[in-house]
Coordinates of C-alpha atoms in Angstrom, one line a residue:
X9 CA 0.0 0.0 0.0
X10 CA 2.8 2.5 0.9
X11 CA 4.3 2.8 -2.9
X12 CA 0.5 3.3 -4.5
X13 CA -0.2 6.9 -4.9
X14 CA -2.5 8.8 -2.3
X15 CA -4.7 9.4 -5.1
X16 CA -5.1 5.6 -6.0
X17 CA -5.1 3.9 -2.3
X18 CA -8.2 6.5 -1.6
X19 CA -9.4 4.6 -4.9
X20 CA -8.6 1.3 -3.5
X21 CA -9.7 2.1 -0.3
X22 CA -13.3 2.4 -1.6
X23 CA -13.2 -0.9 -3.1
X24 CA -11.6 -2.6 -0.5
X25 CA -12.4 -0.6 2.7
X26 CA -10.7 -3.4 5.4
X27 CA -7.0 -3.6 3.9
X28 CA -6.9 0.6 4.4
X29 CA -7.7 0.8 8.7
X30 CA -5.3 3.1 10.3
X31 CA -5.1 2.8 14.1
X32 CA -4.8 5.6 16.6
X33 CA -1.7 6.3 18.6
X34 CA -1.8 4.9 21.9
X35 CA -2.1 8.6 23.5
X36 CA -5.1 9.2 22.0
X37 CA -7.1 6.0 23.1
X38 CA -5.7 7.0 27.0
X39 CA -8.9 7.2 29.3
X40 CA -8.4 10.7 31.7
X41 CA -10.3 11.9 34.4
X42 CA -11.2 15.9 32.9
X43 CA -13.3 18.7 34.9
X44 CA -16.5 19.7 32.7
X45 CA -16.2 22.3 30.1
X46 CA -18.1 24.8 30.6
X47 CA -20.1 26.4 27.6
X48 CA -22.1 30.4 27.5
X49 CA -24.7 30.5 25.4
X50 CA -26.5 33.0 24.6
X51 CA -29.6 33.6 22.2
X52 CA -31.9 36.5 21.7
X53 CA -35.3 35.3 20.9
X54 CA -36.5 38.3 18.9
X55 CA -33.4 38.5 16.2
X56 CA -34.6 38.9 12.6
X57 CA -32.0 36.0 11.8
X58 CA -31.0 34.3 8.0
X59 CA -33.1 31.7 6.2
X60 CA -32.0 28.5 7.0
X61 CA -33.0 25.8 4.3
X62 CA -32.4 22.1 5.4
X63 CA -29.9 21.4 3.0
X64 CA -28.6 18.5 4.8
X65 CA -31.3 16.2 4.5
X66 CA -32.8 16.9 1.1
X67 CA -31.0 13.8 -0.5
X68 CA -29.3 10.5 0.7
X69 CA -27.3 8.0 -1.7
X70 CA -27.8 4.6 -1.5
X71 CA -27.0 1.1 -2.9
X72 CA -26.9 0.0 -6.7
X73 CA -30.1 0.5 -8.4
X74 CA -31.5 -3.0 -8.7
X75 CA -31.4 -2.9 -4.6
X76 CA -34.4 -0.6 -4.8
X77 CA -37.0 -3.4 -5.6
X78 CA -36.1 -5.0 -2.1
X79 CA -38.6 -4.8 0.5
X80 CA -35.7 -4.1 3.1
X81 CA -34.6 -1.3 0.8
X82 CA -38.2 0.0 0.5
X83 CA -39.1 -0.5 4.6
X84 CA -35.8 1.1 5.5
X85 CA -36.3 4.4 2.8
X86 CA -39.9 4.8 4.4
X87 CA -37.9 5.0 7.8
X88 CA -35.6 7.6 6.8
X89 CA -38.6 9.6 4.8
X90 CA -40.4 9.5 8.1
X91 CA -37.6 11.0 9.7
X92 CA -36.1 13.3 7.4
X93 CA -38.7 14.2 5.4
X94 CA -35.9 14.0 2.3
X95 CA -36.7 14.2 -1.6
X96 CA -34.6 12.6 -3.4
X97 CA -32.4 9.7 -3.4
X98 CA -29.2 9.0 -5.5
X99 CA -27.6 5.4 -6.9
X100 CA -25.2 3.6 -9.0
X101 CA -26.3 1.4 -11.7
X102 CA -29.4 2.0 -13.8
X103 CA -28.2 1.5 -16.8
X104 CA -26.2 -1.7 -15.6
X105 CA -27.1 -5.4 -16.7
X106 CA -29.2 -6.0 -13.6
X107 CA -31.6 -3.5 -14.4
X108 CA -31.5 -4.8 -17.9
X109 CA -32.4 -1.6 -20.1
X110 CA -30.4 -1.6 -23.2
X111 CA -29.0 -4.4 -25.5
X112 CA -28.6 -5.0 -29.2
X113 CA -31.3 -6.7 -31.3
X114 CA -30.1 -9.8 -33.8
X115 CA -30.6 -7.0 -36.7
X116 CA -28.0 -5.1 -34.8
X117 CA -30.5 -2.5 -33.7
X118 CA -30.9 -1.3 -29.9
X119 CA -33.8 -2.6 -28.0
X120 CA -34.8 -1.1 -24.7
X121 CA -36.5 -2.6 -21.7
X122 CA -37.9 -0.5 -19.8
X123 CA -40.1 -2.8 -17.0
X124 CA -37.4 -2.6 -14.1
X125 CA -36.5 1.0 -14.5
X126 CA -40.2 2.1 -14.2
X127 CA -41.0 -0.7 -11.1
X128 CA -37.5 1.2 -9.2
X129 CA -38.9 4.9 -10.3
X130 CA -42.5 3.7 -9.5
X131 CA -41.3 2.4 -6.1
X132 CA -39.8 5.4 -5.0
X133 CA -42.5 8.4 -5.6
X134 CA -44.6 5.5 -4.2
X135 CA -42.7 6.5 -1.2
X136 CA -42.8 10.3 -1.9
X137 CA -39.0 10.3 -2.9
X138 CA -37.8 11.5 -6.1
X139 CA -35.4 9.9 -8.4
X140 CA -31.6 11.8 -8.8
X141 CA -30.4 10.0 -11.7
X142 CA -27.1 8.7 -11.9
X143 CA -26.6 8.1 -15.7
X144 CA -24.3 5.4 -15.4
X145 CA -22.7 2.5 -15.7
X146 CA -22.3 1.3 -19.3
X147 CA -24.5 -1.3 -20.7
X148 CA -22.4 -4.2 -21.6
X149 CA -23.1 -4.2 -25.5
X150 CA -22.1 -0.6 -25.5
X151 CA -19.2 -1.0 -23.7
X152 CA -16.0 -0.3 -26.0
X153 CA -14.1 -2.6 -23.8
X154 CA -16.7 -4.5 -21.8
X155 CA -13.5 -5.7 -19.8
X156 CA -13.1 -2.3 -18.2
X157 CA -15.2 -2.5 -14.3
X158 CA -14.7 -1.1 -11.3
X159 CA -13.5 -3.6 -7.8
X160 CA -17.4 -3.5 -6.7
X161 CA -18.5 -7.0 -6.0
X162 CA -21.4 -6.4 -9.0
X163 CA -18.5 -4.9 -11.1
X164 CA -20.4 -2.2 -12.4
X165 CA -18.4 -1.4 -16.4
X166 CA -16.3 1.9 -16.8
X167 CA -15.8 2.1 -20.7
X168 CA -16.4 4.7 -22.8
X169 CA -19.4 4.0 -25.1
X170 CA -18.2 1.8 -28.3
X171 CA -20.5 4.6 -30.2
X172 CA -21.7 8.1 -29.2
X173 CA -24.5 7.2 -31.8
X174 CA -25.4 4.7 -29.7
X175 CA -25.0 6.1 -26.4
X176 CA -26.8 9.6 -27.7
X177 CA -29.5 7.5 -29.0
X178 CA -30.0 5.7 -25.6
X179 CA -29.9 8.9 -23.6
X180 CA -32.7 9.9 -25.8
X181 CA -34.8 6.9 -25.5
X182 CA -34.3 6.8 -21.6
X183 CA -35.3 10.4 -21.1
X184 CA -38.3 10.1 -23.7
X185 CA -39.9 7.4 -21.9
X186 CA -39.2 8.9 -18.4
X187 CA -41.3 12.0 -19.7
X188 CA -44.0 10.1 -21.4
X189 CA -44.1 7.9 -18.2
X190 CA -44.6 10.2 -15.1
X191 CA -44.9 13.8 -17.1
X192 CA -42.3 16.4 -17.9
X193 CA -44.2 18.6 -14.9
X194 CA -42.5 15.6 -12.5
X195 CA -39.6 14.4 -14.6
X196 CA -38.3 18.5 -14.5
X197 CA -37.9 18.3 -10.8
X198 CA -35.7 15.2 -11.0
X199 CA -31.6 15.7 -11.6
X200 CA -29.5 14.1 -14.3
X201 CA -26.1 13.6 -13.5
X202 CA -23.9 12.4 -15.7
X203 CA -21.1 9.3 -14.0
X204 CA -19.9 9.1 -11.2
X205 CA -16.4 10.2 -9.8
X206 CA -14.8 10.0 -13.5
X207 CA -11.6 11.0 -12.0
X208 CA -11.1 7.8 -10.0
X209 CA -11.2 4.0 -11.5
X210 CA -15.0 4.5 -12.9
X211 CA -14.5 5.8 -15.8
X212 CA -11.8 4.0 -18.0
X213 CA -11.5 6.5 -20.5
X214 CA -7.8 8.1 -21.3
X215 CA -7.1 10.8 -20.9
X216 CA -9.6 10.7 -18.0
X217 CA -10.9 14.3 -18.1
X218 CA -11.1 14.9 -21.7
X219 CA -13.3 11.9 -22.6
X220 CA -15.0 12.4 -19.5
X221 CA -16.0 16.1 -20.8
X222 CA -17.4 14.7 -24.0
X223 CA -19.4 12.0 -22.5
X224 CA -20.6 15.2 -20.0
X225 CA -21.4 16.9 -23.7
X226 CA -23.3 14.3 -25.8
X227 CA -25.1 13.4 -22.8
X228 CA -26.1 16.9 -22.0
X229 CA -27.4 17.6 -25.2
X230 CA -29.1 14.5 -26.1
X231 CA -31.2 15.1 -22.8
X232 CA -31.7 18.6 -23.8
X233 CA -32.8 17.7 -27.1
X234 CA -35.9 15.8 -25.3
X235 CA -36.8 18.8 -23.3
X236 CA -34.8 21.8 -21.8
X237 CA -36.5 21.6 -18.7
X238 CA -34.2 18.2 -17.8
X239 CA -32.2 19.3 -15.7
X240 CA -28.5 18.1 -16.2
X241 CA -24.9 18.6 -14.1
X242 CA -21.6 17.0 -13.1
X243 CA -18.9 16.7 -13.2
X244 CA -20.0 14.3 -9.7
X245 CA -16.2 13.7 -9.0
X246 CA -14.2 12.4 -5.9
X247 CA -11.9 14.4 -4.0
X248 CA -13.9 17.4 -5.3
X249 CA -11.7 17.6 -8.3
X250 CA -11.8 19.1 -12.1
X251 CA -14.4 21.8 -11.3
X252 CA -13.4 25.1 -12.8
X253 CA -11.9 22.8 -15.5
X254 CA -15.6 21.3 -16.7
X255 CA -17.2 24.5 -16.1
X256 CA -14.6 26.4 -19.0
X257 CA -14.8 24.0 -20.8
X258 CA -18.5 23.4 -21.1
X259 CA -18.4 27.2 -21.3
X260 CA -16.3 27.3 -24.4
X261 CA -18.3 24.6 -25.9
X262 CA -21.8 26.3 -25.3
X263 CA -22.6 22.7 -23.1
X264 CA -25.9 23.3 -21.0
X265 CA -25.2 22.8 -17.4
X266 CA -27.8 23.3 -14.5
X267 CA -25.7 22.6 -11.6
X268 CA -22.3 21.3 -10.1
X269 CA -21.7 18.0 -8.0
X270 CA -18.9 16.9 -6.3
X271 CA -17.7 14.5 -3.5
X272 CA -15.6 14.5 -0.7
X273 CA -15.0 11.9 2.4
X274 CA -13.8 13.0 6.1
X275 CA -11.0 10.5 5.5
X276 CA -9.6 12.2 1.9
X277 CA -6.6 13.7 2.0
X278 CA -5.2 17.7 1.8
X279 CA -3.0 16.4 -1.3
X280 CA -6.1 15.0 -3.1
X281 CA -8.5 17.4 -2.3
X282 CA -6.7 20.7 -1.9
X283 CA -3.0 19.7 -3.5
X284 CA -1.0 20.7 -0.3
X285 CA 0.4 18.9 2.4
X286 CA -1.0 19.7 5.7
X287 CA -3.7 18.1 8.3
X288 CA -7.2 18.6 8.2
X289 CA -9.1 17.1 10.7
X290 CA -12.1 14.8 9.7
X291 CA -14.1 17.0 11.6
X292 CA -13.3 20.0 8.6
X293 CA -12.5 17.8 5.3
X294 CA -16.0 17.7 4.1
X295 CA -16.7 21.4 4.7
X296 CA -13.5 22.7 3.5
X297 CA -14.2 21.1 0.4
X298 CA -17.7 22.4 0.0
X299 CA -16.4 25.8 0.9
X300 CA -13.4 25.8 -2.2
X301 CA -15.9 24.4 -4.4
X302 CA -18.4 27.0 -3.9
X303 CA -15.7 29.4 -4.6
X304 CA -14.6 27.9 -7.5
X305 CA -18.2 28.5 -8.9
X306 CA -18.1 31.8 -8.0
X307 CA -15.2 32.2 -9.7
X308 CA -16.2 30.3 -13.1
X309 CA -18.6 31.4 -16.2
X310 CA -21.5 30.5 -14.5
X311 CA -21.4 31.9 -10.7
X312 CA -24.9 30.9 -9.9
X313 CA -25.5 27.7 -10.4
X314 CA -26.2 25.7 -7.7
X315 CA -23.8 23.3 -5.8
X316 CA -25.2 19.6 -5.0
X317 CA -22.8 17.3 -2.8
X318 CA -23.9 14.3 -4.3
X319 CA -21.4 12.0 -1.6
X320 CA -20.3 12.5 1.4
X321 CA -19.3 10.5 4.7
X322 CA -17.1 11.1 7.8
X323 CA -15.2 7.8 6.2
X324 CA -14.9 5.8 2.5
X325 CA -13.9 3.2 4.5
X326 CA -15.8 0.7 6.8
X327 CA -15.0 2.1 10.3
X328 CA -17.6 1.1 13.1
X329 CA -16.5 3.5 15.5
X330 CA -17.1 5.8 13.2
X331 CA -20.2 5.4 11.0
X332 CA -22.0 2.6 13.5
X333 CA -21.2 4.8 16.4
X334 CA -22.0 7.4 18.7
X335 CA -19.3 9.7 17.1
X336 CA -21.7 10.4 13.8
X337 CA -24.3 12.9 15.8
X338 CA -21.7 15.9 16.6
X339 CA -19.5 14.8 13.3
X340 CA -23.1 15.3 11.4
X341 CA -24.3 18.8 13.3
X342 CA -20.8 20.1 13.1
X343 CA -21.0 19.7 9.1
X344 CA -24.4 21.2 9.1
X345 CA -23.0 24.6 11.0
X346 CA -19.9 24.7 8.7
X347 CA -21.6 23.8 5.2
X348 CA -24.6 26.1 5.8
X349 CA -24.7 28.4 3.0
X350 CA -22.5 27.4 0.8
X351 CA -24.3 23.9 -0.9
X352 CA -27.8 23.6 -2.4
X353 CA -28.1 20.1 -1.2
X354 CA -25.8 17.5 0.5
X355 CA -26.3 13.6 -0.1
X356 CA -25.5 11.6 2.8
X357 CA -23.8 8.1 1.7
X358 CA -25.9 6.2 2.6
X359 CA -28.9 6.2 4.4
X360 CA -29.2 2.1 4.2
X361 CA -26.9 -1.1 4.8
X362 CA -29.1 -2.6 1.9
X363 CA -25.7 -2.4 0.1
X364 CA -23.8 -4.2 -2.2
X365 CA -20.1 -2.8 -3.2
X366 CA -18.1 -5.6 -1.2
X367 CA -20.7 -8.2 -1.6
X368 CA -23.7 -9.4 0.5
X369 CA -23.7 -8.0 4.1
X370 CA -22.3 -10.4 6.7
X371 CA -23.2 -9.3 10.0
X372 CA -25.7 -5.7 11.2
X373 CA -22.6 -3.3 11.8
X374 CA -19.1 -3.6 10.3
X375 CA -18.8 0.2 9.5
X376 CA -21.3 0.3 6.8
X377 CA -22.4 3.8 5.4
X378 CA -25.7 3.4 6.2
X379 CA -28.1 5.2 8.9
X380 CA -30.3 2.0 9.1
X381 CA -28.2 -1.6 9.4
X382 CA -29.4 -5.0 8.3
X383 CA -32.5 -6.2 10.2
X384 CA -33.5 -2.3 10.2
X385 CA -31.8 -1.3 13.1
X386 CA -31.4 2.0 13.5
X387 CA -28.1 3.8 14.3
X388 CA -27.4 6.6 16.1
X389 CA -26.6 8.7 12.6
X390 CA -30.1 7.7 11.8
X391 CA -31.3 9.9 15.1
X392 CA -29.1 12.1 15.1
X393 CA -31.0 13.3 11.5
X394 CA -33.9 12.8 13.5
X395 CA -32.9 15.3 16.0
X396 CA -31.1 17.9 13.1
X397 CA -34.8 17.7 11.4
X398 CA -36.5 19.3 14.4
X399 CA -33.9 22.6 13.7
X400 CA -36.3 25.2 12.6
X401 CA -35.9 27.3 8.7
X402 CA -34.6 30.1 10.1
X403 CA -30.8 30.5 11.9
X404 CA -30.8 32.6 14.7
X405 CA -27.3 34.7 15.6
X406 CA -25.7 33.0 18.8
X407 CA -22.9 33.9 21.0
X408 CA -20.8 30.3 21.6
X409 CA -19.3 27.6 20.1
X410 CA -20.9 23.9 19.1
X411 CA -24.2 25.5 19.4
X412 CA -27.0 26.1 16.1
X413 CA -30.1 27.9 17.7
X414 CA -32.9 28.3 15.1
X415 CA -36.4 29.3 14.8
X416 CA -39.8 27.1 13.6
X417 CA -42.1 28.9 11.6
X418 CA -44.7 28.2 14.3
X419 CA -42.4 30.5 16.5
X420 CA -40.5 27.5 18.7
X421 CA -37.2 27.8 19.5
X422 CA -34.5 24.9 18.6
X423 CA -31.0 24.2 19.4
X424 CA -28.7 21.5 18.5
X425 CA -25.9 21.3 21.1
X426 CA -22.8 18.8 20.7
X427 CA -19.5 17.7 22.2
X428 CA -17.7 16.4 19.4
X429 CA -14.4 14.3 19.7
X430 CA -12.5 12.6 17.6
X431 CA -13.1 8.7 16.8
X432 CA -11.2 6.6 19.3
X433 CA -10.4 3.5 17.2
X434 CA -10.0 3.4 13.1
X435 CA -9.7 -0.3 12.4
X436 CA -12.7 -3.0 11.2
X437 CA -12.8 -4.2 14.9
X438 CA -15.9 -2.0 16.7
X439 CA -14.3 -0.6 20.1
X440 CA -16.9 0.1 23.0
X441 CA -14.5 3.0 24.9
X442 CA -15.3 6.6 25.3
X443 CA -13.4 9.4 24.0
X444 CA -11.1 11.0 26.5
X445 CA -12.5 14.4 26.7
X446 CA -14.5 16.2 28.8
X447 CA -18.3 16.7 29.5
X448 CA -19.1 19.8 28.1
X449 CA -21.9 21.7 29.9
X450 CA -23.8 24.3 28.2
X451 CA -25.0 27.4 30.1
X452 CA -27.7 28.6 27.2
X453 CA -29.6 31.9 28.5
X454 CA -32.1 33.8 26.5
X455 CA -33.2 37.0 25.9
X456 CA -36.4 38.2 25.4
X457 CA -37.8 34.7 26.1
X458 CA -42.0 35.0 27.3
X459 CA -42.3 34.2 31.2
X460 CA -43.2 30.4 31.6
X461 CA -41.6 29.0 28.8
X462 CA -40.3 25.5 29.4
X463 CA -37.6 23.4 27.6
X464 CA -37.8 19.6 26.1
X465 CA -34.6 17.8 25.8
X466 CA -33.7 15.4 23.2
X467 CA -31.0 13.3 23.3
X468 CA -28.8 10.9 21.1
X469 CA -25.1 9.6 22.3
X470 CA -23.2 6.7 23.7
X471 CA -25.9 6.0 26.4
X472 CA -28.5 7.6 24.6
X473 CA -30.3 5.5 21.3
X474 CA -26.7 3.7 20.7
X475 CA -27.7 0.0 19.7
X476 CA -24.0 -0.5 19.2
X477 CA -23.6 -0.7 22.9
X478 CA -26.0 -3.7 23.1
X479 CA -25.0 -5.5 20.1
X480 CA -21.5 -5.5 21.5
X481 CA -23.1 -7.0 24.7
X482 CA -24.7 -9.6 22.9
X483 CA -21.2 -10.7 21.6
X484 CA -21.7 -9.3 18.5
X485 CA -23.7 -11.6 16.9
X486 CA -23.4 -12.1 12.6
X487 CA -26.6 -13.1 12.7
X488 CA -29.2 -12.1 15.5
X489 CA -32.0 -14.1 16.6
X490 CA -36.0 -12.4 16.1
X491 CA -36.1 -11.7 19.8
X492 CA -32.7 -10.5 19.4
X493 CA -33.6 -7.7 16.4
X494 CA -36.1 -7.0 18.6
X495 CA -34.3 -5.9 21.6
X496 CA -31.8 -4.0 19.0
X497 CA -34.5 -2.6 17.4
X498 CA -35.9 -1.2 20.5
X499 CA -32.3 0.2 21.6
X500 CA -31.7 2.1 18.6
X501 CA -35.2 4.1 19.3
X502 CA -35.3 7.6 20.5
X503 CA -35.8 8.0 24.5
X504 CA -38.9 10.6 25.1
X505 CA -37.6 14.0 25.5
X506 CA -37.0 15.2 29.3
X507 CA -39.0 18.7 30.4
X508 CA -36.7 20.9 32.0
X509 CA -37.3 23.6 33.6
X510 CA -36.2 27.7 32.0
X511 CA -35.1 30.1 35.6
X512 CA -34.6 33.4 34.9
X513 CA -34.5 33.5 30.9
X514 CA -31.3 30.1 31.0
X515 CA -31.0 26.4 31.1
X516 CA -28.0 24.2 31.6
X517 CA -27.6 21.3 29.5
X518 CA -24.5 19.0 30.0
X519 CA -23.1 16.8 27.5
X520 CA -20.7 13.8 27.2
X521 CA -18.3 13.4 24.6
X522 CA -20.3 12.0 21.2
X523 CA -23.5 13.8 22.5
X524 CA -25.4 15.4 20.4
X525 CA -28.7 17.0 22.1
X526 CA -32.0 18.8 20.5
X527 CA -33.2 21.6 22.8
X528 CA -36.9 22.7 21.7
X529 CA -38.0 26.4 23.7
X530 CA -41.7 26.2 23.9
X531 CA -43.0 29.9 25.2

């Protein structure tokens, strides 16, 4: 691993997410007795305050497109709807041979089947979640080297098309029948991106960028060409790369584009993303990112368009203490405070364990991207979405740190509160300690605040709606009982909020390390 280059073992990593673990230094695992931090808060209730759209939990990614026909996949979306209220969902793979859409007749025509792709689109506005379409991979007997795939255990294939005749023509086809199926009123509100991450080993054409642009082009237009109300955008790469190069170029080339995706990972590197060498915490990757990109669009011919973070996770990698853990609900409400207003959307990868890219799923939590694991047990990422739902639409100014205090159109106050620390254990094997950091306890006072107003707690952490802690009771079982799943079931659900008391215009709210709390002011 140490001779590949960083930009190819991030590659690798997402293929094969065990072989890349890194493991703390010993001093940071060290378990240290620490006074409470102590936190001033301070909110005034009557400030005008800035819109705040939920921009966090408008989309989530999630397994390859066949996947969506399961009933797991469909109970497990309905959970996360429930919860989120999100609109649209992004995958891999709807062009690819399990979905079965294109192939050539014996009088060398194309034929297209369109029975899966309308039972998958069917399924999810069933669900009241809209399709973002991820044109990709290519069909087989398009493929000009059908030999070209990517590591995923379904080995999705990365050639260019054999023919852009062919490929146009497809594009055409797919789009037509999409619009003749649910409506161009609908199919306008749906996204069309063209790949994914081009710039890493799913897209086998050389030079890279260059063919990747005219795929981008051809498949631009052809959609256009159906209606210009689709709604099309890339360049959806990893490390948040070639932006200001796709946007001259489609620029130059008069190329329609409607918006700009991109992906980054808490784990990336500062040479990958940002080409310079120095640390940037997990905590800050993701956001950083976002923040360059945005100025990069700023920058470019077309300084409007909107900026859609079609991946992101704390980790590429399969990491239970981090994505099965505790540590995902202050990672998640610090990326909300440091991406807010700067991305239109942000897709969440992903928001089920119904997933496929190293093969069928061999036990409920081995660091899986999902919020909801095998059996449909939920994990504390899955609440602490719950809880960043309940944030109101418009921010309010605060004085303090690890604080978001917002307003509800109804007039309710909200706060999300967190003490985040950094994940104490980055290998496969889950490791049930606590961070070694202090409590932090938050002194929040209010101004302005109507007498008898009264505060409800909600809470998510490592004794609060953490089913990891159980399962790693139960000795970690591969595969759970029913009366088991039950139990875990049950200990991944939210606790009833706590009513606490407001004296004198503040409350105090204290907080382990990994808590994450939801603080609702009702006057």
């Amino acid at each position: 691993m140490s001779a590949l280059s960083s930009s190819w073992r991030a590659t690798l990593c997402r293929s094969l997410p065990l072989c890349c673990a890194l493991l703390l230094p010993a001093t940071a695992l060290a378990q240290t007795a620490a006074p409470v931090k102590a936190i001033r808060v301070e909110v005034d209730v009557q400030a005008a305050g800035q819109p705040f759209p939920h921009f966090w939990e408008r989309m989530f990614g999630s397994g390859h497109a066949v996947l969506t026909l399961r009933a797991s996949y469909r109970r497990d979306l309905s959970m996360v709807k429930r919860a989120t209220g999100f609109d649209y969902v992004r995958f891999h793979g709807i062009f690819d041979r399990h979905v079965g859409m294109f192939h050539i007749g014996p009088d060398g025509k194309p034929v297209y089947n369109f029975s899966l792709v309308d039972q998958i689109y069917d399924g999810l506005l069933a669900r009241g979640v809209k399709p973002y379409v991820e044109l990709g991979f290519m069909p087989r007997e398009l493929a000009a080297d059908p030999a070209d795939t990517n590591g995923f255990w379904y080995h999705p294939i990365t050639s260019p098309p054999k023919s852009y005749k062919l490929w146009d023509a497809m594009i055409r086809a797919f789009a037509r029948h999409l619009v003749a199926r649910y409506g161009i009123d609908e199919v306008s509100t749906w996204y069309f991106e063209v790949w994914n991450e081009p710039n890493l080993n799913f897209w086998a054409g050389k030079p890279k960028q260059a063919t990747y642009f005219k795929l981008y082009a051809n498949t631009a237009r052809a959609l256009k060409e159906v209606s210009p109300r689709l709604r099309v955008g890339g360049p959806a790469t990893a490390q948040a790369a070639w932006v200001p190069q796709f946007l001259d170029y489609m620029h130059a080339h008069d190329v329609p584009v409607d918006f700009v995706s991109a992906h980054t990972y808490g784990d990336d590197t500062a040479q990958n993303v940002f080409h310079k060498d120095e640390h940037i915490p997990r905590r800050a990757m993701v956001c950083d990112a976002v923040a360059m990109v945005h100025r990069e669009i700023a920058q470019s011919p077309y300084p409007h368009l909107p900026l859609i973070y079609s991946e992101y996770n704390a980790t590429y990698m399969n990491l239970p203490n981090v994505t099965d853990s505790a540590y995902m609900g202050p990672y998640l409400a610090e990326t909300v405070d440091r991406c807010a207003g700067k991305v239109a959307m942000m897709s969440y990868w992903t928001f089920s364990d119904v997933f496929e890219e190293q093969g069928v799923v061999k036990t409920p939590f081995y660091g899986g991207y999902g919020l909801v694991s095998a059996y449909g047990m939920r994990k504390p990422a899955f609440n602490a979405f719950a809880l960043l739902h309940k944030l109101g639409h418009t921010r309010l100014p605060v004085r303090g740190a690890d604080v978001i205090a917002t307003r509800r159109r109804d007039g309710t106050l909200a706060l999300a509160l967190w003490n985040y620390a950094p994940p104490v254990n980055l290998t496969p094997n889950y490791v049930d300690r606590a961070p070694a950091q202090p409590d932090k306890r938050f002194d929040v006072h209010f101004t302005h605040l109507a007498a008898g107003s009264y505060a409800m707690l909600w809470r998510v952490g490592r004794h609060h709606a953490d089913v990891m802690r159980l399962y790693d009771a139960m000795g970690r079982p591969a595969y759970p009982t029913q009366l088991q799943t039950a139990e875990l079931r049950r200990a991944g659900m939210l606790a009833p909020p706590r009513v606490l008391p407001i004296h004198d215009g503040h409350v105090e709210v204290t907080l382990p390390p990994y808590g994450l709390a939801l603080l609702e002011v009702h006057a």
